[in-house]
CSV table of C-alpha atoms in Angstrom, one decimal:
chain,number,residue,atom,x,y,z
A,7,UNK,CA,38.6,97.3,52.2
A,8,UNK,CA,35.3,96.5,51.5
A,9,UNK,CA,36.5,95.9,47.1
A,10,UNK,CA,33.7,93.3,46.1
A,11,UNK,CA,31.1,94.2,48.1
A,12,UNK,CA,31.4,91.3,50.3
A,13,UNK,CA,32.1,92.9,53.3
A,14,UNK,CA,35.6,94.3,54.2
A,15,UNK,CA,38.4,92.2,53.7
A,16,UNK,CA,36.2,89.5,51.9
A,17,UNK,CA,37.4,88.5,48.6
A,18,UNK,CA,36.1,85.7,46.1
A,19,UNK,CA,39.1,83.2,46.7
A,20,UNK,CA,40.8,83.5,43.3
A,21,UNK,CA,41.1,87.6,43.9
A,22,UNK,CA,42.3,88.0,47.4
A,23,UNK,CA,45.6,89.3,47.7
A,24,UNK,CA,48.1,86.4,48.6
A,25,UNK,CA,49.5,87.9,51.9
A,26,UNK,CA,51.8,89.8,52.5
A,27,UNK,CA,50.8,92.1,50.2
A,28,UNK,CA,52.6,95.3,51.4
A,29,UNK,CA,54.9,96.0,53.7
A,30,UNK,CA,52.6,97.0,56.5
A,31,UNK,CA,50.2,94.1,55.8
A,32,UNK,CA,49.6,91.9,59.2
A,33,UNK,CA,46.4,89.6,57.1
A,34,UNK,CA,46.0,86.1,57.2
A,35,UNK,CA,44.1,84.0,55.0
A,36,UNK,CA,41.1,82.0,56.3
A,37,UNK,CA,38.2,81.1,54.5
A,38,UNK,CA,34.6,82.2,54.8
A,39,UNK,CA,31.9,79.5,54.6
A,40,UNK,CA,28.9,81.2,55.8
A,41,UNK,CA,28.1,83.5,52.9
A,42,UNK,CA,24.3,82.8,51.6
A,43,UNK,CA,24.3,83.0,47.4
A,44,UNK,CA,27.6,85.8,47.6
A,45,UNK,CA,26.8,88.1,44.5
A,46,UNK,CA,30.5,89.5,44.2
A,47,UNK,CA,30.8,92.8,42.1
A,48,UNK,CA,34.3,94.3,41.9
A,49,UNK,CA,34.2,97.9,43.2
A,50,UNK,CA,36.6,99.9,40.8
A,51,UNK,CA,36.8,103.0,43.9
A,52,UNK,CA,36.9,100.6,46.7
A,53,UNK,CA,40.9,101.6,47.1
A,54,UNK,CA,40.5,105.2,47.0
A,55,UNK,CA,37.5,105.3,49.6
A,56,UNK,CA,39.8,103.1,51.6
A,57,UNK,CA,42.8,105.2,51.4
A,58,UNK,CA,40.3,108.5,51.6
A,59,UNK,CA,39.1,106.5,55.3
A,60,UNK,CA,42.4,106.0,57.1
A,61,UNK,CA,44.2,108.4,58.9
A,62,UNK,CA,46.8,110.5,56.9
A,63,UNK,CA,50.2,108.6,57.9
A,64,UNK,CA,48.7,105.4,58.2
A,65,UNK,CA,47.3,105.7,54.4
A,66,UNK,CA,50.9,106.9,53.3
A,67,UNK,CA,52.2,103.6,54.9
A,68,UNK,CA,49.5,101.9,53.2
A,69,UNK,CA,50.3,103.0,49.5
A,70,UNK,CA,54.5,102.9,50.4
A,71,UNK,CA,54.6,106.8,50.3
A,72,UNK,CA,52.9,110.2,50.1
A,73,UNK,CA,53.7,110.2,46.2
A,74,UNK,CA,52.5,106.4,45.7
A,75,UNK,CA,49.2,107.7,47.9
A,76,UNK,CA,48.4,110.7,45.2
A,77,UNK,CA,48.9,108.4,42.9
A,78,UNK,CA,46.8,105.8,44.1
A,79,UNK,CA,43.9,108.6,44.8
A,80,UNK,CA,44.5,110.1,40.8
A,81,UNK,CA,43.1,106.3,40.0
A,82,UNK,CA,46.1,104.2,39.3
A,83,UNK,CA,45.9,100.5,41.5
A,84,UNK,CA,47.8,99.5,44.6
A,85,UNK,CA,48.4,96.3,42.9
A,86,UNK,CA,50.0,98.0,39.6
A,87,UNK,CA,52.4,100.9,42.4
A,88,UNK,CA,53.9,97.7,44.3
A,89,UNK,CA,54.6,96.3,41.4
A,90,UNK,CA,55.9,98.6,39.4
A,91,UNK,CA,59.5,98.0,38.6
A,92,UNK,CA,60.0,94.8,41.0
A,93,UNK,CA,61.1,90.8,40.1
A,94,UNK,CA,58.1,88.6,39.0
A,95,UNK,CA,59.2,87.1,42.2
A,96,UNK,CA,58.4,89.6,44.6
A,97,UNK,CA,55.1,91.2,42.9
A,98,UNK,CA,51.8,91.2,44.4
A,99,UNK,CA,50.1,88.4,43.3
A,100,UNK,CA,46.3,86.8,44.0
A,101,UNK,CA,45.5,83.9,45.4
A,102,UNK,CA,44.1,82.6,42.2
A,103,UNK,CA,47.7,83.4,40.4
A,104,UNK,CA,49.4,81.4,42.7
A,105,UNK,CA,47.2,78.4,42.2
A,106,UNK,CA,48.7,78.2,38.5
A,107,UNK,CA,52.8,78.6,39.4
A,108,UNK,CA,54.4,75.2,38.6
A,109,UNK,CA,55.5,75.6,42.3
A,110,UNK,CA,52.3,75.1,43.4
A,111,UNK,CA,51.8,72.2,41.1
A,112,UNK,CA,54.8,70.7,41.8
A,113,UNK,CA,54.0,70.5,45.3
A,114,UNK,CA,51.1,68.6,44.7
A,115,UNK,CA,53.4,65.4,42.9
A,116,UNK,CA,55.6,63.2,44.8
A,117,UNK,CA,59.1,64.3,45.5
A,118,UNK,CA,60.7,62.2,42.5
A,119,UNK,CA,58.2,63.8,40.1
A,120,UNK,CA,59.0,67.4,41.8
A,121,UNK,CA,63.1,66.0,40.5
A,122,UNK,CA,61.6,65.3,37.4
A,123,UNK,CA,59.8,68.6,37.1
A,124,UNK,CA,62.7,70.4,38.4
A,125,UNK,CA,65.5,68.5,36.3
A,126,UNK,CA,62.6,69.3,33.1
A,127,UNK,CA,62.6,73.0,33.6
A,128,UNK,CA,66.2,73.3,33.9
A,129,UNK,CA,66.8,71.8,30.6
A,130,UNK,CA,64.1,74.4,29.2
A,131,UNK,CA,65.8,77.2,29.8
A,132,UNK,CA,69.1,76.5,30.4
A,133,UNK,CA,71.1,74.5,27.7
A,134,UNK,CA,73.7,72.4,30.0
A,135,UNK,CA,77.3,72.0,28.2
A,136,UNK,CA,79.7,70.5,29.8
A,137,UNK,CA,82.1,70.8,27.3
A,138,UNK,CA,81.0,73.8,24.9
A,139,UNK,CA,82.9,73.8,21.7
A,140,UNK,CA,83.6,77.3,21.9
A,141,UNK,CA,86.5,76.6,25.1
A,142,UNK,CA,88.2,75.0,22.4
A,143,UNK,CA,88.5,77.5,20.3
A,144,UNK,CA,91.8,80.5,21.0
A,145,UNK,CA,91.6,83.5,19.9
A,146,UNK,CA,92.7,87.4,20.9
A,147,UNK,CA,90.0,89.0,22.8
A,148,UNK,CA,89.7,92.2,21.0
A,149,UNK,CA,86.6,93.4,19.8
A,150,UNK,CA,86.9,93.2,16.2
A,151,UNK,CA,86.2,88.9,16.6
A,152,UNK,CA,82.9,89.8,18.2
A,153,UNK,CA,82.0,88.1,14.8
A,154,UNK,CA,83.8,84.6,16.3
A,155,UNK,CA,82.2,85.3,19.8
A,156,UNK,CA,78.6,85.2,17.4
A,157,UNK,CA,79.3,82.1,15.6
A,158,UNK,CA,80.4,80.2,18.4
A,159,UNK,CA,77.2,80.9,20.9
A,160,UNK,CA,75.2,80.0,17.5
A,161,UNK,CA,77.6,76.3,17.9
A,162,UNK,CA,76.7,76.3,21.6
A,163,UNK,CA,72.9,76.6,21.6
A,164,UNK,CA,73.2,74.0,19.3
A,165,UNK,CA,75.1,71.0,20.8
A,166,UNK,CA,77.8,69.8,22.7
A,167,UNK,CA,81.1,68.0,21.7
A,168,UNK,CA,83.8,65.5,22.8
A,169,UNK,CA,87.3,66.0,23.7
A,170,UNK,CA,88.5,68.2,21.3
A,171,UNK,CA,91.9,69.9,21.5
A,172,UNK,CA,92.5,73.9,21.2
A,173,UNK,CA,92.8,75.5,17.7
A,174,UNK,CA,93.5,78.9,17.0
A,175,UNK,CA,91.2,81.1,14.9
A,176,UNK,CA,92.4,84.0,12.7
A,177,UNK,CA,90.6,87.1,11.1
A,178,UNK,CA,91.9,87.9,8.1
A,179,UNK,CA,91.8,91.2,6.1
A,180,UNK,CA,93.5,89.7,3.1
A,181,UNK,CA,91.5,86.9,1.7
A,182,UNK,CA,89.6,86.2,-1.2
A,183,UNK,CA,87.6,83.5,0.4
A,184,UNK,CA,85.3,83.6,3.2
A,185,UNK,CA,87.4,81.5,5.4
A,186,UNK,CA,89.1,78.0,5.5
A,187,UNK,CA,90.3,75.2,7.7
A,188,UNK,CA,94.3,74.6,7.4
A,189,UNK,CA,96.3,71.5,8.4
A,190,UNK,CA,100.0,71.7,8.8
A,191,UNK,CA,102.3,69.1,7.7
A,192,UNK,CA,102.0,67.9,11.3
A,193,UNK,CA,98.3,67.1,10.8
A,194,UNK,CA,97.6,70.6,13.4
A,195,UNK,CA,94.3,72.5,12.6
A,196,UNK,CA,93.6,76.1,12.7
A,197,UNK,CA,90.9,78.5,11.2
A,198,UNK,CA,91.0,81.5,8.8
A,199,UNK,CA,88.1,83.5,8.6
A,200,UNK,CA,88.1,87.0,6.3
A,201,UNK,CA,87.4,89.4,8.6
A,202,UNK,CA,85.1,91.5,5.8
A,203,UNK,CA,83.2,88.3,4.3
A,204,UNK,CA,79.2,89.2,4.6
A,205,UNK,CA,78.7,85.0,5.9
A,206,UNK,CA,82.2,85.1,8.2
A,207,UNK,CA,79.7,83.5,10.7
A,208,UNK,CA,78.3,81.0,9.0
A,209,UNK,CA,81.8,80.2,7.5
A,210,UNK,CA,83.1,79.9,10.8
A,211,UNK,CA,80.5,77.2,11.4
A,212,UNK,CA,81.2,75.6,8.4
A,213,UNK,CA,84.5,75.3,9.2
A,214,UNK,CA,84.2,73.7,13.0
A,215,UNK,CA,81.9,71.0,10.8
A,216,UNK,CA,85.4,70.5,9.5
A,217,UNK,CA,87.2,70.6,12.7
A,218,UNK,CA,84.4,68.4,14.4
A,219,UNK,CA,85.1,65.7,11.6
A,220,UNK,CA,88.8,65.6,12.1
A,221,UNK,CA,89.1,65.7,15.6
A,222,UNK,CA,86.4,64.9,17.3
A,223,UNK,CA,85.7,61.6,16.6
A,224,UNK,CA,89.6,59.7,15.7
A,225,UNK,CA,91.7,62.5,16.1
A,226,UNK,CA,94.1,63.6,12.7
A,227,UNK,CA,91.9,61.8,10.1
A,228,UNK,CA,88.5,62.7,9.1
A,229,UNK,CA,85.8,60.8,9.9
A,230,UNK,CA,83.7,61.4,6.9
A,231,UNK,CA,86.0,60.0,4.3
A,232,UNK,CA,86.2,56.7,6.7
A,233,UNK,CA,85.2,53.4,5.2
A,234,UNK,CA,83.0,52.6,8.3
A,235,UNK,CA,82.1,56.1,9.4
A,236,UNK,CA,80.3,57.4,12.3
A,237,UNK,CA,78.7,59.8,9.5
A,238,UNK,CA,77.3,56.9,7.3
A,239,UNK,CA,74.0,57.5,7.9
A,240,UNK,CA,74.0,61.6,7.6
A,241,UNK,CA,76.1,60.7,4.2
A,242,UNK,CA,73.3,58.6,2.9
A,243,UNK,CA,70.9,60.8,3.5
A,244,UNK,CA,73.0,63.2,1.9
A,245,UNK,CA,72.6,61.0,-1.3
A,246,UNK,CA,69.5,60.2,-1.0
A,247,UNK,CA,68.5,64.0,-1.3
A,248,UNK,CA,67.2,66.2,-4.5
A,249,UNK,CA,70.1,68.3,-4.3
A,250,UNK,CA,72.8,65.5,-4.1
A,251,UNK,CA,71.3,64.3,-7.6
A,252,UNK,CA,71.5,67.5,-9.2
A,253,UNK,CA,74.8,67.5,-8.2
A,254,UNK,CA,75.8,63.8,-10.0
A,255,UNK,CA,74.5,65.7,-13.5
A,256,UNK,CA,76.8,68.4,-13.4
A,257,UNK,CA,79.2,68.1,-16.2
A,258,UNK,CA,82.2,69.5,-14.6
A,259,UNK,CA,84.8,66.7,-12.9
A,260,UNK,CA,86.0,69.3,-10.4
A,261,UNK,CA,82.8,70.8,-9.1
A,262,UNK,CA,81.3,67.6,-9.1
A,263,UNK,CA,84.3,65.8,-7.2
A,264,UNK,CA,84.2,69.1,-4.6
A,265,UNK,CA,80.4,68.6,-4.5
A,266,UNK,CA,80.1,65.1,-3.8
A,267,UNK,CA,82.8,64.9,-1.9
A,268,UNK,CA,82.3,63.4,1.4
A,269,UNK,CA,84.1,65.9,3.9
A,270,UNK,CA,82.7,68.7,1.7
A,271,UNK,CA,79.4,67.3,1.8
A,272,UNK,CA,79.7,67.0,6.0
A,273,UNK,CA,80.6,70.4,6.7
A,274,UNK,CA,77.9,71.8,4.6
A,275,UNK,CA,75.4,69.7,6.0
A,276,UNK,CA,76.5,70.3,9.7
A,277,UNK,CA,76.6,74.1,8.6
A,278,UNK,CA,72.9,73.8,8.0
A,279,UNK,CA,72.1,71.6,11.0
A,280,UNK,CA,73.5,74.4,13.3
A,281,UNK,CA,71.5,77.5,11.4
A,282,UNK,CA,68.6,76.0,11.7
A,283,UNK,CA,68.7,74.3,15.6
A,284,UNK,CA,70.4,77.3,17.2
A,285,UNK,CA,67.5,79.4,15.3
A,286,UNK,CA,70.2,82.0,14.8
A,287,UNK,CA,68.6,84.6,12.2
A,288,UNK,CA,72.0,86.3,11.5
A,289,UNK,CA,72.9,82.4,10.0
A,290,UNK,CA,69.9,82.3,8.3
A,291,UNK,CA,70.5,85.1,6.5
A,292,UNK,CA,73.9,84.2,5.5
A,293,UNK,CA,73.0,80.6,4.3
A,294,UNK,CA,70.8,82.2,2.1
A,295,UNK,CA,73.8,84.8,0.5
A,296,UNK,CA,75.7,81.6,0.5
A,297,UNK,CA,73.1,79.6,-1.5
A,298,UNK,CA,73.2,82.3,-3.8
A,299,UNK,CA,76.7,82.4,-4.0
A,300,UNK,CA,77.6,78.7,-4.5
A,301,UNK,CA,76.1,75.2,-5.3
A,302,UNK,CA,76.1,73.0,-2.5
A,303,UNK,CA,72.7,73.3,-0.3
A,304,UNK,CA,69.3,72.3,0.1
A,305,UNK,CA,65.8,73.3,0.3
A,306,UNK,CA,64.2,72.9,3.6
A,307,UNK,CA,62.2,69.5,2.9
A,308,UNK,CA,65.1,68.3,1.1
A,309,UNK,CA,67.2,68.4,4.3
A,310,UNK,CA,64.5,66.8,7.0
A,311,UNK,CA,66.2,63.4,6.9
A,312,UNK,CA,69.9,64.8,6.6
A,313,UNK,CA,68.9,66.6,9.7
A,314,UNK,CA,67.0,63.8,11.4
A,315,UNK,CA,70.4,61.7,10.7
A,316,UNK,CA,72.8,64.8,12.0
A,317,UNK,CA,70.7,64.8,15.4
A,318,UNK,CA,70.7,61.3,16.5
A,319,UNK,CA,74.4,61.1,15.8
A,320,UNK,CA,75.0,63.8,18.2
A,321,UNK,CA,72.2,62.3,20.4
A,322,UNK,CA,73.9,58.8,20.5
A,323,UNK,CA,77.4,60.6,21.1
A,324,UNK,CA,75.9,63.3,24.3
A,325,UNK,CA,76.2,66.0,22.4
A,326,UNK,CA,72.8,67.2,22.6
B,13,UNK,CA,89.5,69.4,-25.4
B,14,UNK,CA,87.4,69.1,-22.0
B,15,UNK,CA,86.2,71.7,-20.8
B,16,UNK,CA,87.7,71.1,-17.4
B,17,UNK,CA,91.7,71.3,-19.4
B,18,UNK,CA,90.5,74.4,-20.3
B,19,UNK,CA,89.7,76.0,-17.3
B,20,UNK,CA,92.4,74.3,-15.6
B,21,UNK,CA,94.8,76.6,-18.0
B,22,UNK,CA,92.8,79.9,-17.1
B,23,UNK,CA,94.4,78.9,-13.4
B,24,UNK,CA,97.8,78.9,-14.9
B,25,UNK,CA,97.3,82.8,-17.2
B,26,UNK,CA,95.0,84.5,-14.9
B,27,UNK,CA,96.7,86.9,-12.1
B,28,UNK,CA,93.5,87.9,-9.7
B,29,UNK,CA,89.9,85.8,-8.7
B,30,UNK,CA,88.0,88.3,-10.6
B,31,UNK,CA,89.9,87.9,-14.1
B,32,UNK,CA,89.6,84.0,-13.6
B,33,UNK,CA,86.0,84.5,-12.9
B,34,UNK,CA,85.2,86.3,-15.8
B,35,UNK,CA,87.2,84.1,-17.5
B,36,UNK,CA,85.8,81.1,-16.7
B,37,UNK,CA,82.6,82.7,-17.2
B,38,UNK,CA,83.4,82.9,-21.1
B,39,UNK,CA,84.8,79.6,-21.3
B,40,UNK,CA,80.8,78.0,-19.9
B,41,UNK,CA,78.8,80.3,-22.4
B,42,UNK,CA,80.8,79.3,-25.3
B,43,UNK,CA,80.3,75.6,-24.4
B,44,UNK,CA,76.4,76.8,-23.8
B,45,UNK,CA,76.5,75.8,-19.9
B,46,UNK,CA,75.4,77.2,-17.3
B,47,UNK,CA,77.5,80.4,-16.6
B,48,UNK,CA,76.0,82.2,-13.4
B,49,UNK,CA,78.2,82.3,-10.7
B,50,UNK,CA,76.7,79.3,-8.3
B,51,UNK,CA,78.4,77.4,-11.1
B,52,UNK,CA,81.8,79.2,-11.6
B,53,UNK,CA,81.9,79.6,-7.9
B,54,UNK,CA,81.5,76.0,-7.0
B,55,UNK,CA,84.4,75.0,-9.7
B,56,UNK,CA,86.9,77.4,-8.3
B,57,UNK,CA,86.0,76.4,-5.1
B,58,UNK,CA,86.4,72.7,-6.1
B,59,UNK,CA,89.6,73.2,-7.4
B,60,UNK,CA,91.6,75.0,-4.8
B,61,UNK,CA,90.4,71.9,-2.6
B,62,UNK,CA,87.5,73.3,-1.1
B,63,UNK,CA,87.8,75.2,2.3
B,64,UNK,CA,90.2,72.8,3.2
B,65,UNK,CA,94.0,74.1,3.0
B,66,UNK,CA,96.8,71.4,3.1
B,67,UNK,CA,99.9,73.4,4.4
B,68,UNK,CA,103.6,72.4,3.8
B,69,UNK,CA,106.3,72.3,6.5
B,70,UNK,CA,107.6,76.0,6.2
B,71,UNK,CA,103.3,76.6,6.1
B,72,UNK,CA,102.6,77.6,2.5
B,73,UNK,CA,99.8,76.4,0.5
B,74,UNK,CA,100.3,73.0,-1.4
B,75,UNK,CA,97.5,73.8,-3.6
B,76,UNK,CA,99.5,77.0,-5.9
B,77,UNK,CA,96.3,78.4,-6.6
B,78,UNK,CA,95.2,78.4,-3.7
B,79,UNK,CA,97.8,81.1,-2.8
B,80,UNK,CA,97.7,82.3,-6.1
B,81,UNK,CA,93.9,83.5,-6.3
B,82,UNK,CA,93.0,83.3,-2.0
B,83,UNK,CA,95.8,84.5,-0.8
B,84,UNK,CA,97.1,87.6,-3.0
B,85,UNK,CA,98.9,89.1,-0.3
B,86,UNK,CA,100.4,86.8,1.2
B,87,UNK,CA,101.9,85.2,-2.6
B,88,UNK,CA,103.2,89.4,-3.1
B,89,UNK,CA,105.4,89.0,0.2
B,90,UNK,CA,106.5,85.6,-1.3
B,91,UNK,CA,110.3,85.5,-1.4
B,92,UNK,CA,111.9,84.2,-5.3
B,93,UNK,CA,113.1,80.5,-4.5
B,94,UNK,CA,116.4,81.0,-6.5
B,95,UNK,CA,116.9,84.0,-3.9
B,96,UNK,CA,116.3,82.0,-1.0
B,97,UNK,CA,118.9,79.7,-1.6
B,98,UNK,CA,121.3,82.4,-2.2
């Protein structure tokens, strides 16, 4: 096919078709070094007249079938009827397309930077977890905690965790609130989550801040209201911020105590944290109906450092 | 008397969240505070113990109120102590 007027078969290198290009295609690439000042000018019928040229059957094996042939003599390109429908893996492609895959370009680095590149990509695209936070969590598999299921893949595009032991998570019709982390008299943890609450899955998250903070760093006590906590730094940014000083002024001894209060403060923050690095709209939207709802948050500047803080604690643990 | 005494009572008369709401909510604009419910909400909140529930050995709520105002239901099926030990 004579498409850029070049001669047949004679493409500028970036446009010939990588071979095989259908499934009757016997070309080979080779280049051609004798062409005086090549003027190449893309021949939008070349296809057609070269389909029209060829004997009935062997154009029909050409285009893939006698349909795909009337198609391909209405106008539409060969390129865009093998393509249609098929992996990005098995398309037609040009030579000048393949030139730019990172396969390509990783074939030109030495084998350890090809690991590299490989190891690199993987990470892209696929968060590893070896230990997702939502295996720890037991609870029935019935639709109606599809809400659960939510909140949990939010926790697990977020981070990691460390040995943490199974706790079992409720939906409840009955309950005022929009859920809450309960410790028997034996110091064992479960979840309560109201099954109708408009933030149940931002609650949920809120509440695994809570579950994180008892049991995954000294099991049974929680690790924000230690003396020499693992938290210190999150909790100082946590003081440091606007909100946190609005919160000293507030002339009520029991909102202020819940506010300030160290655990409190830790599950709110970590709530926060996993909104905004999962990128989970549906949290977004309920932080927001919580923020209306309650004091307790911050504005987005406000929480850069808290969220610097929250990041390289989970960094320095392999949670990230 | 503080304003927090006060309140503290309105946990003791009231019978459901919205009546102690709107209770409270009385209470702040007579002491001219802030009376929007960010601010009633966070001092309910911060006196049932926040989302954290404390639970006795035959699992109830340590916190009354907690029951009380949360957990309606669950306080309605409640047996009577004095019939329990019967």
């Amino acid at each position: 096919m004579n498409a850029w007027g070049l001669g047949p078969g004679i493409y500028p290198k970036t446009q010939a078709p990588q071979p095989q290009a259908q499934p009757h295609c016997l070309c080979d690439l080779s280049p051609i070094i004798d062409l005086i000042r090549p003027n190449p000018k893309f021949n939008p019928n070349a296809e057609r007249a070269f389909l029209e040229s060829l004997p009935a059957k062997e154009a029909r094996a050409v285009a893939g079938s006698f349909a795909k042939l009337e198609r391909a003599k209405a106008g539409e390109s060969l390129e865009a009827i093998y393509n249609e429908g098929k992996d990005e893996l098995y398309r037609w492609k040009r030579v000048g397309e393949m030139m730019e895959t990172p396969q390509i370009k990783a074939a030109r680095l030495s084998t350890n930077a090809i690991d590299a590149a490989l190891v690199e990509e993987e990470k892209l695209t696929i968060p590893t977890r070896l230990r997702p936070v939502s295996q720890a969590f037991n609870f029935p598999d019935e639709p109606e905690y599809q809400p659960i299921r939510r909140a949990l893949e939010a926790i697990d595009a977020a981070h990691d965790d460390g040995q943490l032991p199974t706790i079992d998570v409720q939906l409840v019709r009955e309950m005022e609130d929009a859920a809450e982390y309960a410790v028997d008299n034996r110091g064992k943890p479960s979840i309560a989550v109201a099954a109708r609450h408009p933030a149940r899955e931002f609650s949920l998250v809120h509440e695994n801040g809570h579950f994180l903070d008892h049991q995954a760093f000294s099991p049974g006590v929680f690790e924000s209201d230690q003396q020499k906590s693992a938290m210190a730094r999150i909790l100082e940014a946590i003081r440091q911020s606007k909100a946190y000083q609005e919160w000293e002024t507030i002339p009520l001894d029991d909102a202020r105590d819940y506010l300030l209060d160290p655990t409190e403060m830790w599950a709110r923050a970590y709530a926060t944290w996993v909104t905004r690095r999962s990128g989970s709209q549906r949290l977004a939207a309920q932080l927001a109906v919580i923020d209306q709802d309650e004091l307790g948050y911050w504005q987005d500047a406000d929480f850069a450092t808290i969220e610097f803080e929250i990041s390289r604690l989970f960094a320095a643990r392999g949670w990230l | 008397m503080k304003i927090d005494h006060e309140v503290v009572g309105l946990f003791e008369t009231c019978n459901t969240l919205d009546q102690l709401k709107e209770e409270i909510r009385q209470v702040f604009r007579l002491h001219h505070m802030d009376d929007s419910p960010r601010m009633v909400n966070t001092l309910i909140k911060g006196l049932m113990g926040g989302t954290i529930a404390r639970l006795d050995e035959s699992g109830q709520y340590l916190n009354p109120w907690r029951r009380k105002f949360l957990h309606p239901h669950q306080e309605a099926t409640q047996p009577e102590p004095h019939r329990q030990a019967a």
